[in-house]
PDB file of C-alpha atoms in Angstrom:
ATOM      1  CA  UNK A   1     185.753  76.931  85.330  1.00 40.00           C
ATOM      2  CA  UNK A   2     183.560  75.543  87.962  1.00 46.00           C
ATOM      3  CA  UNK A   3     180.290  73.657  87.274  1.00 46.00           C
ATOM      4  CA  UNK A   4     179.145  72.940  90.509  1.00 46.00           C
ATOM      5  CA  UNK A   5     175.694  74.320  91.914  1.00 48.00           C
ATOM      6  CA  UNK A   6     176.562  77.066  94.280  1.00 47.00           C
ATOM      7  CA  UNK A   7     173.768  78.113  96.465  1.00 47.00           C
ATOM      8  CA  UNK A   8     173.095  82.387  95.871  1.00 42.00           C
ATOM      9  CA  UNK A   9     171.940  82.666  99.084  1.00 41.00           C
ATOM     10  CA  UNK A  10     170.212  86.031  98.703  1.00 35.00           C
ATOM     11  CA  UNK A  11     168.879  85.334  95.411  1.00 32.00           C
ATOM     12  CA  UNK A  12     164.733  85.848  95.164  1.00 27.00           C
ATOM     13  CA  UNK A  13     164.402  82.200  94.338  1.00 23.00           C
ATOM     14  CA  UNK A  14     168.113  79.236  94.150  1.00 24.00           C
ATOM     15  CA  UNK A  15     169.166  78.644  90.512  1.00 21.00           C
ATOM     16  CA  UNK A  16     171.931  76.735  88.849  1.00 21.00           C
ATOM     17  CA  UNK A  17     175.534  78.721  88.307  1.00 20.00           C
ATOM     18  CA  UNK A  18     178.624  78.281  86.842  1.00 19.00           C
ATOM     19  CA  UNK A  19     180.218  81.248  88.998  1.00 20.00           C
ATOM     20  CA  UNK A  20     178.889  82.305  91.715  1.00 23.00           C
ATOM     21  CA  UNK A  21     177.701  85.511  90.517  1.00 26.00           C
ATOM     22  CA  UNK A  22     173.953  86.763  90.152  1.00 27.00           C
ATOM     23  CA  UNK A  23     172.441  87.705  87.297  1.00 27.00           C
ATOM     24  CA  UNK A  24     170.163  90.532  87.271  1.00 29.00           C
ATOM     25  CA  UNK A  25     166.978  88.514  86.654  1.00 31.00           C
ATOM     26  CA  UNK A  26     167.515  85.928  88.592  1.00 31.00           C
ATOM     27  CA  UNK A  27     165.675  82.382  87.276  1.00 28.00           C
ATOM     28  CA  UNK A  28     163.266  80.031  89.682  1.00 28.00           C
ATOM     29  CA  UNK A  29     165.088  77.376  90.022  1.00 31.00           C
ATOM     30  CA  UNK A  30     165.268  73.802  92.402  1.00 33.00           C
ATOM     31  CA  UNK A  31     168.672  73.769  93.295  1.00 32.00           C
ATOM     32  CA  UNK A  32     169.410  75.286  96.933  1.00 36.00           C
ATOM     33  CA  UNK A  33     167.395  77.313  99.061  1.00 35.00           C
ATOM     34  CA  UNK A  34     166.446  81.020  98.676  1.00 35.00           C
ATOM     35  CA  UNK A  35     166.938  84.028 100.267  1.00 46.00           C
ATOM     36  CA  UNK A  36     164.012  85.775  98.561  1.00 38.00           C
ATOM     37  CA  UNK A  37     160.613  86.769  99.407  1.00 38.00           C
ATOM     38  CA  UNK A  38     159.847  84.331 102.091  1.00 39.00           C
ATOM     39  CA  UNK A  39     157.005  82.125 102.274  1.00 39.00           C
ATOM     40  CA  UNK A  40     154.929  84.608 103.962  1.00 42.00           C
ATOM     41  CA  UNK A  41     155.386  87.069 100.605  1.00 45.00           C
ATOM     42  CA  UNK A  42     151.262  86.978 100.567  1.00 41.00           C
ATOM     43  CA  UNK A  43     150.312  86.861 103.994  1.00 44.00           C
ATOM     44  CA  UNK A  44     147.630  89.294 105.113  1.00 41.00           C
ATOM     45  CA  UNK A  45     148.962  92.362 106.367  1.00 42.00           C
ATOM     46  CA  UNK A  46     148.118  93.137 110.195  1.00 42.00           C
ATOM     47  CA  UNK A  47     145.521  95.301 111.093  1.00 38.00           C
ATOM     48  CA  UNK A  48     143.860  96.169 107.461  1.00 49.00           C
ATOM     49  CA  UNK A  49     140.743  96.928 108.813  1.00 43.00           C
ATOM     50  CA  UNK A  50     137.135  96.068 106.152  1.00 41.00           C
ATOM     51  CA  UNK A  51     135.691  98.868 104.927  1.00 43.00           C
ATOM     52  CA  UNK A  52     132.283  97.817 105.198  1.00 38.00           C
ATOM     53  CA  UNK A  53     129.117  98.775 102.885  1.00 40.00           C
ATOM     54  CA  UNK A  54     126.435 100.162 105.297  1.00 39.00           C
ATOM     55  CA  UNK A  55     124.733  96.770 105.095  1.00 45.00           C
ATOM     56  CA  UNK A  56     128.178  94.810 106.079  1.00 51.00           C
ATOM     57  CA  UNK A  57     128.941  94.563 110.095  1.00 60.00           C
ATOM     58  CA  UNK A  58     132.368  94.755 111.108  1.00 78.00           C
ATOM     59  CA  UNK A  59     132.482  91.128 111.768  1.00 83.00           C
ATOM     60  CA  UNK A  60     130.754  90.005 108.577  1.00 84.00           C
ATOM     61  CA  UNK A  61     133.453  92.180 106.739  1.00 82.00           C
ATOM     62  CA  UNK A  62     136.119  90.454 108.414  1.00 85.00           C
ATOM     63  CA  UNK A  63     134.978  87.251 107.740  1.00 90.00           C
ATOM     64  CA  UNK A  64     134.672  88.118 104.211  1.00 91.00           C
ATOM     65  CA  UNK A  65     138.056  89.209 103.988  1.00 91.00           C
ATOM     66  CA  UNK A  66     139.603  86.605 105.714  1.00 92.00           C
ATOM     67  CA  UNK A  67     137.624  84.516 103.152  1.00 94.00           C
ATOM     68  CA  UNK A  68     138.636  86.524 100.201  1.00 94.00           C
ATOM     69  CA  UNK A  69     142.016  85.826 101.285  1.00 92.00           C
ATOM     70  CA  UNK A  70     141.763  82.122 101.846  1.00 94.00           C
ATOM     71  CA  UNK A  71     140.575  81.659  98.152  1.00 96.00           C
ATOM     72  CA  UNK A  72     143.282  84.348  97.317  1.00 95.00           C
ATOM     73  CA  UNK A  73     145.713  81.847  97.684  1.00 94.00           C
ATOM     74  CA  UNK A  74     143.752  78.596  96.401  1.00 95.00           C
ATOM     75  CA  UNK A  75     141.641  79.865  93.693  1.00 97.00           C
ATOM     76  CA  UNK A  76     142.923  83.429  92.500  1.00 96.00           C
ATOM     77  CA  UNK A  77     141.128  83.499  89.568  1.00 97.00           C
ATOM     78  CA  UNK A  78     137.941  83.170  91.127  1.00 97.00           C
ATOM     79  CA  UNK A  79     139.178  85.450  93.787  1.00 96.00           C
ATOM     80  CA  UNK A  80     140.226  88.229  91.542  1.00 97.00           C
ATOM     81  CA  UNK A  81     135.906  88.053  90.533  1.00 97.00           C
ATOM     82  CA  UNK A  82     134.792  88.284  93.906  1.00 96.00           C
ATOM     83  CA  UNK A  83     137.416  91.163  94.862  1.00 96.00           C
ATOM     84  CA  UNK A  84     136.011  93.107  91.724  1.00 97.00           C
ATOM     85  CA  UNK A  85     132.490  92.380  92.810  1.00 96.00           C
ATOM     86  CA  UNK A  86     133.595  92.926  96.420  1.00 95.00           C
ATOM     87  CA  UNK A  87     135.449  96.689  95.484  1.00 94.00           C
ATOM     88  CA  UNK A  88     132.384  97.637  93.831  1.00 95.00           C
ATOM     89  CA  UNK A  89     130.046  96.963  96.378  1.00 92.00           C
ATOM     90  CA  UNK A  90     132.485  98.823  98.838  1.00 91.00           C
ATOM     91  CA  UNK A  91     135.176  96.430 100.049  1.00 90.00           C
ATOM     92  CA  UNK A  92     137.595  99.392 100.198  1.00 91.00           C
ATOM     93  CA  UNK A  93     141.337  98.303 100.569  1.00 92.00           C
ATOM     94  CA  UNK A  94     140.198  94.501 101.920  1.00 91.00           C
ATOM     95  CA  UNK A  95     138.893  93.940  99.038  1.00 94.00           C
ATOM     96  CA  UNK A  96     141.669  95.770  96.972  1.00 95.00           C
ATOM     97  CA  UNK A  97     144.724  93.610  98.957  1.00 94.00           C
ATOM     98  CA  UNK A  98     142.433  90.360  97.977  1.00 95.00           C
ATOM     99  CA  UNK A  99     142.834  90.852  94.324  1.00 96.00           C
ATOM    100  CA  UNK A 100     146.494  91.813  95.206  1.00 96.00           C
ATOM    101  CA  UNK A 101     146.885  88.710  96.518  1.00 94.00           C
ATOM    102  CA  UNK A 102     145.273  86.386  93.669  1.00 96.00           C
ATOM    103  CA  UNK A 103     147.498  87.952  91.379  1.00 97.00           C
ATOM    104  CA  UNK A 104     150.626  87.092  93.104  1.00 95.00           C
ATOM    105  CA  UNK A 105     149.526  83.582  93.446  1.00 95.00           C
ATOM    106  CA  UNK A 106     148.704  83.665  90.147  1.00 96.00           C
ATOM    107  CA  UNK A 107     152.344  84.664  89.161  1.00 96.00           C
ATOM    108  CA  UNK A 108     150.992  88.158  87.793  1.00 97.00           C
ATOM    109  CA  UNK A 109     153.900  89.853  89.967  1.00 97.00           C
ATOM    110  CA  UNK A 110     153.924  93.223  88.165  1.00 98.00           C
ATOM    111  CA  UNK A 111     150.206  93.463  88.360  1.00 98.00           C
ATOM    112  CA  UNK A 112     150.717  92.401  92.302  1.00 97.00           C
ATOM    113  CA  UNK A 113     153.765  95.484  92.728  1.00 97.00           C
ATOM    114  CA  UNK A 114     151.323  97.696  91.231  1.00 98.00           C
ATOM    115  CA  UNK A 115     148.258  96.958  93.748  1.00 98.00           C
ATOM    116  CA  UNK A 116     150.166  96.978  96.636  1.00 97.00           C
ATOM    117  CA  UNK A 117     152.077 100.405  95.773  1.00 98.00           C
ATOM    118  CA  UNK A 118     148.790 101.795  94.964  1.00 97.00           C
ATOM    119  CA  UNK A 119     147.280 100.290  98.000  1.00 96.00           C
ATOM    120  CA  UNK A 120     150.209 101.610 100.401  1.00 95.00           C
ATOM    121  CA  UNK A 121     149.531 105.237  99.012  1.00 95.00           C
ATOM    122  CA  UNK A 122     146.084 105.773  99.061  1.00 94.00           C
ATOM    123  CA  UNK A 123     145.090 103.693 102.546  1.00 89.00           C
ATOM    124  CA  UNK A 124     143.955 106.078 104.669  1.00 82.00           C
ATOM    125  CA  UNK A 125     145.647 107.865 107.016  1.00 79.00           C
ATOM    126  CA  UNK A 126     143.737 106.281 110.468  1.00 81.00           C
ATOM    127  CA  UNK A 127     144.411 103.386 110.095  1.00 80.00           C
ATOM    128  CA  UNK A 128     148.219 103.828 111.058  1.00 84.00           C
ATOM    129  CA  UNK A 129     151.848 103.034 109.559  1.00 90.00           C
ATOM    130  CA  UNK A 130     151.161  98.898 110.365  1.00 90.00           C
ATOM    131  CA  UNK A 131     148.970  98.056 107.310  1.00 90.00           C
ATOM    132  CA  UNK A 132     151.086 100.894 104.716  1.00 93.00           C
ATOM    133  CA  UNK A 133     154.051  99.034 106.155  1.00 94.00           C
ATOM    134  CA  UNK A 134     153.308  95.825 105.033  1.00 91.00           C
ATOM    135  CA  UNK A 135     151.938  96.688 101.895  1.00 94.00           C
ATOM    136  CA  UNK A 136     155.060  98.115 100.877  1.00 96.00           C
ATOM    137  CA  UNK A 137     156.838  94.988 102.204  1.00 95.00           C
ATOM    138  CA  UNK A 138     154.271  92.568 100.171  1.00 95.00           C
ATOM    139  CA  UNK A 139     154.714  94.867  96.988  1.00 97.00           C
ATOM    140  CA  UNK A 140     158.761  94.582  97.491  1.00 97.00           C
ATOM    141  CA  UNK A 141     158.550  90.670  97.298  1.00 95.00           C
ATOM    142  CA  UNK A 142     156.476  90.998  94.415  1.00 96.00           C
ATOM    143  CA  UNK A 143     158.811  93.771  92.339  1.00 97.00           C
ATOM    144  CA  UNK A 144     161.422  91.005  93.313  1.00 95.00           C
ATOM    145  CA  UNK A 145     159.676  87.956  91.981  1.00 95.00           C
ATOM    146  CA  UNK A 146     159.143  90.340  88.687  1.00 96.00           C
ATOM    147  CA  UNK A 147     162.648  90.762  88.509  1.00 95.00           C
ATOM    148  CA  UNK A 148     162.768  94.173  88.782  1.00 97.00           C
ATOM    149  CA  UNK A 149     165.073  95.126  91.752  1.00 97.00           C
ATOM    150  CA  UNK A 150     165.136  98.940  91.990  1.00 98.00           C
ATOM    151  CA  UNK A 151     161.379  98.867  92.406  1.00 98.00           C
ATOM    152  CA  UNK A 152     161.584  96.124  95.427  1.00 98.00           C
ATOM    153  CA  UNK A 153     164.383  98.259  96.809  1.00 98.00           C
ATOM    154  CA  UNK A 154     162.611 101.250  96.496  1.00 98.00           C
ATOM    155  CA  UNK A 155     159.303  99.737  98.000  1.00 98.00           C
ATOM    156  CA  UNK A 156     161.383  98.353 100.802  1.00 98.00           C
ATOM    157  CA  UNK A 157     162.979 101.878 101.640  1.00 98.00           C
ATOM    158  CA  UNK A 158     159.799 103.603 101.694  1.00 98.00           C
ATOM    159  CA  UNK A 159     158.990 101.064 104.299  1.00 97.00           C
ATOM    160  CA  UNK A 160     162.299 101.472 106.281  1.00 98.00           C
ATOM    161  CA  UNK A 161     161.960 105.183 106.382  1.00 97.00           C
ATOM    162  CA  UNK A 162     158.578 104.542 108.502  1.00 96.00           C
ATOM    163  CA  UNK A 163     160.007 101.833 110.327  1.00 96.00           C
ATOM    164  CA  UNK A 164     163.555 102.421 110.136  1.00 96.00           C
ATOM    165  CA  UNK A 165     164.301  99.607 112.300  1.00 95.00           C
ATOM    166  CA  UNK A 166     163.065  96.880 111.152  1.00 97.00           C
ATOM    167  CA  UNK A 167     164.859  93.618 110.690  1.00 97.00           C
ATOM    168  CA  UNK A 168     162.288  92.235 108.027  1.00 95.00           C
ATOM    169  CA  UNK A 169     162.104  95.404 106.237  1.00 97.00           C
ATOM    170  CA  UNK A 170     165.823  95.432 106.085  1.00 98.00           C
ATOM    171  CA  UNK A 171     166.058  91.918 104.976  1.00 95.00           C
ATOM    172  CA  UNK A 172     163.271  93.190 102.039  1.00 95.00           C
ATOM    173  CA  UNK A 173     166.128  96.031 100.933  1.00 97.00           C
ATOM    174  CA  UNK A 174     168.960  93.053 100.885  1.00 96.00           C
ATOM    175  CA  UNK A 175     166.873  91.178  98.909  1.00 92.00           C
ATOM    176  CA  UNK A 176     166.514  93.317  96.168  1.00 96.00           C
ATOM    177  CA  UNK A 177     170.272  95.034  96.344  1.00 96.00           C
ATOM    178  CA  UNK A 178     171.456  91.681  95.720  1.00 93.00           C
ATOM    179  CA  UNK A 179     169.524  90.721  93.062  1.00 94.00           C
ATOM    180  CA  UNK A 180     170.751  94.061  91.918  1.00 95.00           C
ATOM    181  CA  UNK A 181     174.697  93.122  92.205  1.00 94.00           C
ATOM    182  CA  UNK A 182     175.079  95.527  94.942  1.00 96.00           C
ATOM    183  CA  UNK A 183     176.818  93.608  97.213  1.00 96.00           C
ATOM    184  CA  UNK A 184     178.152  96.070 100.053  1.00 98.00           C
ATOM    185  CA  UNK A 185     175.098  97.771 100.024  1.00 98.00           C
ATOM    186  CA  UNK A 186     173.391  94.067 100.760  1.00 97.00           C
ATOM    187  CA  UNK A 187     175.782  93.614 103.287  1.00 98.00           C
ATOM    188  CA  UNK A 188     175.374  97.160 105.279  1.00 98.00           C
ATOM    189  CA  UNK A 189     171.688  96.187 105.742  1.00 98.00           C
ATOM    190  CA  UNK A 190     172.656  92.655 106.596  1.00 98.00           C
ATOM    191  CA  UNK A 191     174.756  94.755 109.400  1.00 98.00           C
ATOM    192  CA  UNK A 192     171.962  96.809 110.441  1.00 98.00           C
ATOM    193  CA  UNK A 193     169.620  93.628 110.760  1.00 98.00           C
ATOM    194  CA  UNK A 194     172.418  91.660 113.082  1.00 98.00           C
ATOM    195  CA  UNK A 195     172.229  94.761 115.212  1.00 98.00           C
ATOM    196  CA  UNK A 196     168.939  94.496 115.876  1.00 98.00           C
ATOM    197  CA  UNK A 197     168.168  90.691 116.034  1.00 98.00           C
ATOM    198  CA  UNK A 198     171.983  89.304 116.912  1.00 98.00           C
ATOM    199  CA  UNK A 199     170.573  85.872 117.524  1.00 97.00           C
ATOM    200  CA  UNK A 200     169.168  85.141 114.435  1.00 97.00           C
ATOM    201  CA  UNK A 201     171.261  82.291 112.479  1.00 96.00           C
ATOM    202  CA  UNK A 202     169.891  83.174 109.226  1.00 94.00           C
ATOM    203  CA  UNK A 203     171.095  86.527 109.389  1.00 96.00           C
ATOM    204  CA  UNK A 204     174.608  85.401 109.309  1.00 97.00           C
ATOM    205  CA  UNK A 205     173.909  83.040 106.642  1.00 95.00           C
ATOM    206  CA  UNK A 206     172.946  85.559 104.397  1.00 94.00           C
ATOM    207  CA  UNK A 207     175.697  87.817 105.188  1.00 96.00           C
ATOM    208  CA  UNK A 208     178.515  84.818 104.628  1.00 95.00           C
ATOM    209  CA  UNK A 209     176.916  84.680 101.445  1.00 93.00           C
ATOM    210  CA  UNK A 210     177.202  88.230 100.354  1.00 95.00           C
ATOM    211  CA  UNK A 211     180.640  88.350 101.647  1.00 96.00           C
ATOM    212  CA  UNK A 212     181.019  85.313  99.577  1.00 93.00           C
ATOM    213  CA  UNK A 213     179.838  87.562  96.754  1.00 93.00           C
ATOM    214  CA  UNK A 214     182.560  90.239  97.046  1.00 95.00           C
ATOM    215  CA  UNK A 215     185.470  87.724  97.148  1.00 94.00           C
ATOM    216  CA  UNK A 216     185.855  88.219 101.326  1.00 97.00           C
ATOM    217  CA  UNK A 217     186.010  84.303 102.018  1.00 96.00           C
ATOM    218  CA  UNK A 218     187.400  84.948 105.294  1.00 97.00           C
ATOM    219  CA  UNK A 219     184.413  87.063 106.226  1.00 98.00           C
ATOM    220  CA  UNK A 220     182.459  84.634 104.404  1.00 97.00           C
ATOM    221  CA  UNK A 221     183.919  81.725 106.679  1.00 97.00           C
ATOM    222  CA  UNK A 222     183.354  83.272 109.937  1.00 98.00           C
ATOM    223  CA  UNK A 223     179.647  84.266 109.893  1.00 98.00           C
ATOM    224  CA  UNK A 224     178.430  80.764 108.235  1.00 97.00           C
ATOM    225  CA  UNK A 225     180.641  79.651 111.070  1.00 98.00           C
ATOM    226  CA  UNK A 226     178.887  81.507 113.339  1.00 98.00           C
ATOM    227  CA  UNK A 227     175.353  80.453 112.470  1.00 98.00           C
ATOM    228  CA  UNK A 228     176.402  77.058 112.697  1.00 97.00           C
ATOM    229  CA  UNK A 229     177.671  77.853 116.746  1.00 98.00           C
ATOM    230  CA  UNK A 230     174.114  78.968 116.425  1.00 98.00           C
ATOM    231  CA  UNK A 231     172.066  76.132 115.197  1.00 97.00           C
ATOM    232  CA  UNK A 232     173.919  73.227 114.669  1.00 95.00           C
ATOM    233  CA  UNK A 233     171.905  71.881 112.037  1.00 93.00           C
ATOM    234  CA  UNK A 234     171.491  74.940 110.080  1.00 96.00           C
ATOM    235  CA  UNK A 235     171.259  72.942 106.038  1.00 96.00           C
ATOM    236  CA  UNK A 236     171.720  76.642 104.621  1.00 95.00           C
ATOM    237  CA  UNK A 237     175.164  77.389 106.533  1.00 96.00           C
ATOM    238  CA  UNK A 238     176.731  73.576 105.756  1.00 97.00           C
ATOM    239  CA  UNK A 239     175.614  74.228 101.677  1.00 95.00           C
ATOM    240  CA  UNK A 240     177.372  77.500 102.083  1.00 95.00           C
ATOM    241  CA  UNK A 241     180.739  76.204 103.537  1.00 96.00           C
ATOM    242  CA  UNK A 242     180.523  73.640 101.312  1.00 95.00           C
ATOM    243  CA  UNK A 243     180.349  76.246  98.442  1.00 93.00           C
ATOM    244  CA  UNK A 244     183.150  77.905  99.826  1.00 95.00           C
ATOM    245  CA  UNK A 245     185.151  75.103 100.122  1.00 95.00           C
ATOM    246  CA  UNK A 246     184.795  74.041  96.624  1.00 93.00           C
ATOM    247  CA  UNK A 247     185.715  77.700  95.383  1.00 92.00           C
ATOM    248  CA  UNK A 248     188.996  77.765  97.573  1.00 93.00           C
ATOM    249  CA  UNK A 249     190.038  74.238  95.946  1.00 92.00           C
ATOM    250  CA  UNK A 250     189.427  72.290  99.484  1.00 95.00           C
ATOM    251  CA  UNK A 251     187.457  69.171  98.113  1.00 94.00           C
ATOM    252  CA  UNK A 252     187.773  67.001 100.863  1.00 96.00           C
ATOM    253  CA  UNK A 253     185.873  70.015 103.368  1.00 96.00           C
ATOM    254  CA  UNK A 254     183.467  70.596 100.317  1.00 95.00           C
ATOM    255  CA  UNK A 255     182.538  66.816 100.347  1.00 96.00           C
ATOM    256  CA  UNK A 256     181.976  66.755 104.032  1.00 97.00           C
ATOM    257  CA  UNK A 257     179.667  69.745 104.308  1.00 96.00           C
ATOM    258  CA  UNK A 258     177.166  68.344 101.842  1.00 96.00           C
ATOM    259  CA  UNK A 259     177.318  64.837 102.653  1.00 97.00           C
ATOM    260  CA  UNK A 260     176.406  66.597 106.117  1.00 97.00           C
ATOM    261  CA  UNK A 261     173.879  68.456 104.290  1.00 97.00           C
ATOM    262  CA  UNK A 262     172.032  65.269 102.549  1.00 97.00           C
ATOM    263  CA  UNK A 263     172.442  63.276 106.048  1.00 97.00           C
ATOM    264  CA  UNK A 264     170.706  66.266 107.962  1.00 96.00           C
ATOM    265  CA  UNK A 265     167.532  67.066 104.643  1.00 96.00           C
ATOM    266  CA  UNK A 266     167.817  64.473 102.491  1.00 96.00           C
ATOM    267  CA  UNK A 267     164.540  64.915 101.131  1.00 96.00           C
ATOM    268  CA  UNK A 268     164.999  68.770 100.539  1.00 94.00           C
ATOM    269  CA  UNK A 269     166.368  70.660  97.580  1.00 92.00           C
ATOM    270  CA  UNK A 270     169.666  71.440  99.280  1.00 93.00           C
ATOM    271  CA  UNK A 271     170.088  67.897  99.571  1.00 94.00           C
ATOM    272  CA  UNK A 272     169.586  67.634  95.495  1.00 94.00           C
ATOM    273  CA  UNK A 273     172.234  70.483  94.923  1.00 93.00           C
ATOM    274  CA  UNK A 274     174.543  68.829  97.314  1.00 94.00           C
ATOM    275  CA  UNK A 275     174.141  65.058  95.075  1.00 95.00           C
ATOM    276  CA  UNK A 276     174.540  67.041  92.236  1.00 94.00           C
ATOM    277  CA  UNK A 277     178.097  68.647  92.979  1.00 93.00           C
ATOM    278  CA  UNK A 278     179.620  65.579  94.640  1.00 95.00           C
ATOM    279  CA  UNK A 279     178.547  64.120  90.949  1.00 93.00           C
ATOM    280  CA  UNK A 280     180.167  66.574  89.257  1.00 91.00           C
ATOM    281  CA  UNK A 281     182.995  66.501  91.572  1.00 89.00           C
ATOM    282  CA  UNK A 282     183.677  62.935  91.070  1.00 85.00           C
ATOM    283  CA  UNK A 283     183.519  63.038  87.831  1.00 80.00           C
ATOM    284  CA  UNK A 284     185.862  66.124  87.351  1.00 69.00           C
ATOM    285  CA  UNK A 285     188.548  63.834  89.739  1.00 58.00           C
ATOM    286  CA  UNK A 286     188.095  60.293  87.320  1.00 58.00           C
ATOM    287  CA  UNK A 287     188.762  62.708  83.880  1.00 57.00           C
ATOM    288  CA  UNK A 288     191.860  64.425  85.835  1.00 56.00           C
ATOM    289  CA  UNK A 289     190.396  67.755  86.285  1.00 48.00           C
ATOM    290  CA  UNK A 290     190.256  69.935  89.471  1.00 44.00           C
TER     291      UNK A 290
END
């Protein structure tokens, strides 16, 4: 049985495995790189217009909200006050995606899925699809980070069936079908999202990974290969093949791909993974194991 850190590419956020299988609640973790909610999983959502009191301009509204936001992310716990205060004093759905916000910084990710669902359904109709969109998008990150895939799925599909398109909304769904241990499901929107952004490296990361997933190393092989035709450097697609490798038995082309990994990031957590398996890998060839 292998020991080695494999890197779950399309996990929510990397963890340590003994097989590379996932887990249904998948577990932070500093040991590879994620394919979870990305970094912008609390960014403001386009055009969400204030909904000022009668005293409020448009512009001081905005500036509050863009304030709101700012200490969203710093101080939540004060935000979370002033977005009560705010909401009371009319702040409308600003002041409502502020709190939103703090909570998800705070690591209150339920509480966060909640909001943003809530927010999503009752924004009003003028102000477009744009800000429901992304609401449901911010509220799919969240149900993932609570570990609680079939609500991120189904926050994601309510956003796909007003953008059906959309390669970040279908990255959202993959997120949360793998966590899920859907595989082929993760791999049709992987599919979908290739179609509509072909020249996107990461894409074919991910989808070497889920292929990975279903025991289709072959498949596996030739999109990380592909992302790598794509951007040389890609950390994410050398940790991968280097997973692979190990997997198939090749430790000599497991070696190589993550030294190549800590020569290209050897300050990131990739890097640390990659240490770690050579480690283990050395060790398993000086007691006479495979």
């Amino acid at each position: 049985m292998s020991h080695f850190r494999l890197s779950p590419i399309l996990a929510p956020l990397a963890f340590a495995l003994i097989l590379p299988t996932l887990p249904a609640a998948a577990q932070r973790g500093d040991d590879g790189f994620s394919f979870g909610p990305p970094t912008d999983s609390v960014e403001t959502p386009r055009n969400l217009p204030a909904d000022p009191s009668p005293k409020d301009s448009s512009a001081e509204a905005a500036r509050r909200y863009a304030d709101c936001l700012e200490m969203a992310r710093n101080q939540p716990d004060t935000a979370i006050e002033r977005a009560r205060t705010w909401q009371d004093t009319g702040g409308g759905d600003p002041a409502r995606h502020c709190e939103a916000v703090a909570h998800m910084t705070r690591g209150d990710y339920r509480r966060a899925g909640r909001m943003l669902e809530d927010l999503a359904r009752t924004m009003s109709a003028d102000i477009g699809e744009g800000p429901r969109i992304t609401a449901l998008s911010q509220a799919s990150r969240a149900w993932l980070l609570a570990n609680q895939p079939a609500r991120a799925e189904a926050a994601a599909t309510q956003a796909l069936k007003l953008r059906p398109n959309d390669v970040e909304l279908l990255l959202d769904r993959a997120h949360a079908r793998f966590q899920a241990g859907h595989y082929w499901e993760t791999i049709d929107d992987l599919n979908q999202a290739i179609e509509h952004a072909p020249q996107r490296p990461n894409l074919y990361v991910y989808r070497g990974s889920a292929y990975r997933y279903v025991d289709a190393p072959t498949m596996a092989r030739e999109n990380l290969e592909r992302a790598l035709e794509m951007d040389p450097g890609n950390i994410e697609a050398l940790f991968e093949l280097g997973a692979l490798a190990r997997l198939q038995g090749n430790t000599a082309a497991a070696r190589q791909r993550w030294l190549e990994v800590i020569r290209q990031a050897p300050d990131s957590s990739l890097a640390q993974s990659a240490r770690e398996n050579l480690q283990r890998m050395d060790v398993q060839v000086d007691g006479g194991a495979g």
